[in-house]
Amino acid sequence: MDQSHEDFEERRQSLRVDMEAERIQISWTDGLGVVHTDDAICMDLARRGVLIEYKQAFTLGELLTVTFNPNTDKQNSIKAQVCRCSECAPHRFQVAMQII
């Protein structure tokens, strides 16, 4: 095995769940008070955070509601706050959020 992988130490305190690019629903309220709802892709989920991919950027500190399995009997929603947003491709952003 590569030496760099042997020396790697995991710093996370909780396990992550690879969501395999599962479709989710997100909603947020813009600066004018208008509520928006749209589909996004969940890339990663942990006890304290979630990573999504979306077509637009969000500002740091912005609050979103993330809904898993929307419109099913397994629907579950969480509130999250944006802590990082970076462009990964043209018009595709990875948005990391802390679950609150």
PDB file of C-alpha atoms in Angstrom:
ATOM      1  CA  MET A   1       0.000   0.000   0.000  1.00  0.00           C
ATOM      2  CA  ASP A   2       1.140   3.533  -0.691  1.00  0.00           C
ATOM      3  CA  GLN A   3       2.973   5.118   2.271  1.00  0.00           C
ATOM      4  CA  SER A   4       0.786   8.236   2.213  1.00  0.00           C
ATOM      5  CA  HIS A   5      -2.346   6.108   2.717  1.00  0.00           C
ATOM      6  CA  GLU A   6      -0.766   4.244   5.636  1.00  0.00           C
ATOM      7  CA  ASP A   7       0.021   7.521   7.408  1.00  0.00           C
ATOM      8  CA  PHE A   8      -3.458   8.985   6.869  1.00  0.00           C
ATOM      9  CA  GLU A   9      -5.389   9.471  10.084  1.00  0.00           C
ATOM     10  CA  GLU A  10      -9.152   9.936   9.956  1.00  0.00           C
ATOM     11  CA  ARG A  11     -10.193  13.021  11.939  1.00  0.00           C
ATOM     12  CA  ARG A  12     -13.964  12.731  11.656  1.00  0.00           C
ATOM     13  CA  GLN A  13     -15.829  11.883  14.833  1.00  0.00           C
ATOM     14  CA  SER A  14     -18.780  10.245  13.052  1.00  0.00           C
ATOM     15  CA  LEU A  15     -19.304   7.943  10.102  1.00  0.00           C
ATOM     16  CA  ARG A  16     -20.340   9.267   6.718  1.00  0.00           C
ATOM     17  CA  VAL A  17     -22.932   7.717   4.454  1.00  0.00           C
ATOM     18  CA  ASP A  18     -22.206   7.810   0.724  1.00  0.00           C
ATOM     19  CA  MET A  19     -25.571   8.728  -0.760  1.00  0.00           C
ATOM     20  CA  GLU A  20     -24.614   7.600  -4.281  1.00  0.00           C
ATOM     21  CA  ALA A  21     -25.902  10.859  -5.750  1.00  0.00           C
ATOM     22  CA  GLU A  22     -29.432  10.480  -4.396  1.00  0.00           C
ATOM     23  CA  ARG A  23     -31.982  13.076  -5.482  1.00  0.00           C
ATOM     24  CA  ILE A  24     -33.240  15.256  -2.660  1.00  0.00           C
ATOM     25  CA  GLN A  25     -35.364  18.368  -2.343  1.00  0.00           C
ATOM     26  CA  ILE A  26     -34.004  21.619  -0.940  1.00  0.00           C
ATOM     27  CA  SER A  27     -35.835  24.776   0.058  1.00  0.00           C
ATOM     28  CA  TRP A  28     -34.661  28.187   1.199  1.00  0.00           C
ATOM     29  CA  THR A  29     -35.901  31.738   1.596  1.00  0.00           C
ATOM     30  CA  ASP A  30     -34.135  34.433  -0.438  1.00  0.00           C
ATOM     31  CA  GLY A  31     -33.341  37.982   0.666  1.00  0.00           C
ATOM     32  CA  LEU A  32     -36.757  39.193  -0.510  1.00  0.00           C
ATOM     33  CA  GLY A  33     -38.583  36.617   1.603  1.00  0.00           C
ATOM     34  CA  VAL A  34     -39.508  34.388  -1.343  1.00  0.00           C
ATOM     35  CA  VAL A  35     -39.422  30.645  -0.594  1.00  0.00           C
ATOM     36  CA  HIS A  36     -37.732  28.504  -3.252  1.00  0.00           C
ATOM     37  CA  THR A  37     -37.915  24.719  -3.612  1.00  0.00           C
ATOM     38  CA  ASP A  38     -35.878  22.648  -6.055  1.00  0.00           C
ATOM     39  CA  ASP A  39     -34.230  19.282  -6.592  1.00  0.00           C
ATOM     40  CA  ALA A  40     -30.551  18.744  -5.774  1.00  0.00           C
ATOM     41  CA  ILE A  41     -28.188  15.795  -5.429  1.00  0.00           C
ATOM     42  CA  CYS A  42     -26.990  14.554  -2.048  1.00  0.00           C
ATOM     43  CA  MET A  43     -23.378  13.414  -2.280  1.00  0.00           C
ATOM     44  CA  ASP A  44     -22.593  12.672   1.348  1.00  0.00           C
ATOM     45  CA  LEU A  45     -24.362  12.586   4.704  1.00  0.00           C
ATOM     46  CA  ALA A  46     -22.910  12.476   8.215  1.00  0.00           C
ATOM     47  CA  ARG A  47     -24.366  12.957  11.667  1.00  0.00           C
ATOM     48  CA  ARG A  48     -23.312  16.620  11.707  1.00  0.00           C
ATOM     49  CA  GLY A  49     -23.292  17.597   8.057  1.00  0.00           C
ATOM     50  CA  VAL A  50     -24.426  17.063   4.503  1.00  0.00           C
ATOM     51  CA  LEU A  51     -22.772  17.668   1.123  1.00  0.00           C
ATOM     52  CA  ILE A  52     -24.983  18.429  -1.862  1.00  0.00           C
ATOM     53  CA  GLU A  53     -24.459  19.351  -5.486  1.00  0.00           C
ATOM     54  CA  TYR A  54     -26.633  22.110  -6.919  1.00  0.00           C
ATOM     55  CA  LYS A  55     -26.802  24.393  -9.972  1.00  0.00           C
ATOM     56  CA  GLN A  56     -26.266  27.655  -8.077  1.00  0.00           C
ATOM     57  CA  ALA A  57     -24.087  28.900  -5.242  1.00  0.00           C
ATOM     58  CA  PHE A  58     -25.301  29.674  -1.737  1.00  0.00           C
ATOM     59  CA  THR A  59     -23.765  32.193   0.643  1.00  0.00           C
ATOM     60  CA  LEU A  60     -22.019  31.179   3.838  1.00  0.00           C
ATOM     61  CA  GLY A  61     -24.471  31.042   6.716  1.00  0.00           C
ATOM     62  CA  GLU A  62     -27.536  30.618   4.495  1.00  0.00           C
ATOM     63  CA  LEU A  63     -30.180  28.259   5.918  1.00  0.00           C
ATOM     64  CA  LEU A  64     -31.719  25.452   3.885  1.00  0.00           C
ATOM     65  CA  THR A  65     -34.195  22.671   4.492  1.00  0.00           C
ATOM     66  CA  VAL A  66     -33.048  19.365   3.012  1.00  0.00           C
ATOM     67  CA  THR A  67     -35.724  16.731   2.400  1.00  0.00           C
ATOM     68  CA  PHE A  68     -34.816  13.107   1.783  1.00  0.00           C
ATOM     69  CA  ASN A  69     -37.302  10.817   0.002  1.00  0.00           C
ATOM     70  CA  PRO A  70     -39.663  13.708  -0.803  1.00  0.00           C
ATOM     71  CA  ASN A  71     -43.337  12.881  -1.321  1.00  0.00           C
ATOM     72  CA  THR A  72     -42.998   9.354   0.076  1.00  0.00           C
ATOM     73  CA  ASP A  73     -43.891   7.729   3.387  1.00  0.00           C
ATOM     74  CA  LYS A  74     -40.148   7.801   4.220  1.00  0.00           C
ATOM     75  CA  GLN A  75     -39.862  11.594   3.824  1.00  0.00           C
ATOM     76  CA  ASN A  76     -37.508  13.200   6.350  1.00  0.00           C
ATOM     77  CA  SER A  77     -36.392  16.836   6.527  1.00  0.00           C
ATOM     78  CA  ILE A  78     -33.440  18.480   8.264  1.00  0.00           C
ATOM     79  CA  LYS A  79     -32.329  22.094   8.646  1.00  0.00           C
ATOM     80  CA  ALA A  80     -28.767  22.918   7.639  1.00  0.00           C
ATOM     81  CA  GLN A  81     -26.499  25.964   7.415  1.00  0.00           C
ATOM     82  CA  VAL A  82     -24.059  26.521   4.547  1.00  0.00           C
ATOM     83  CA  CYS A  83     -20.438  26.395   5.708  1.00  0.00           C
ATOM     84  CA  ARG A  84     -18.689  25.978   2.335  1.00  0.00           C
ATOM     85  CA  CYS A  85     -19.629  26.418  -1.305  1.00  0.00           C
ATOM     86  CA  SER A  86     -17.325  25.774  -4.262  1.00  0.00           C
ATOM     87  CA  GLU A  87     -17.820  25.466  -8.003  1.00  0.00           C
ATOM     88  CA  CYS A  88     -16.984  21.927  -9.168  1.00  0.00           C
ATOM     89  CA  ALA A  89     -17.999  22.385 -12.841  1.00  0.00           C
ATOM     90  CA  PRO A  90     -19.642  25.152 -14.847  1.00  0.00           C
ATOM     91  CA  HIS A  91     -22.984  25.853 -13.142  1.00  0.00           C
ATOM     92  CA  ARG A  92     -22.446  22.988 -10.624  1.00  0.00           C
ATOM     93  CA  PHE A  93     -21.618  23.762  -7.006  1.00  0.00           C
ATOM     94  CA  GLN A  94     -20.743  21.546  -4.073  1.00  0.00           C
ATOM     95  CA  VAL A  95     -22.416  22.933  -0.982  1.00  0.00           C
ATOM     96  CA  ALA A  96     -21.283  21.684   2.431  1.00  0.00           C
ATOM     97  CA  MET A  97     -23.704  22.312   5.278  1.00  0.00           C
ATOM     98  CA  GLN A  98     -23.748  21.806   9.007  1.00  0.00           C
ATOM     99  CA  ILE A  99     -26.932  20.190  10.300  1.00  0.00           C
ATOM    100  CA  ILE A 100     -28.615  22.343  12.923  1.00  0.00           C
TER     101      ILE A 100
END
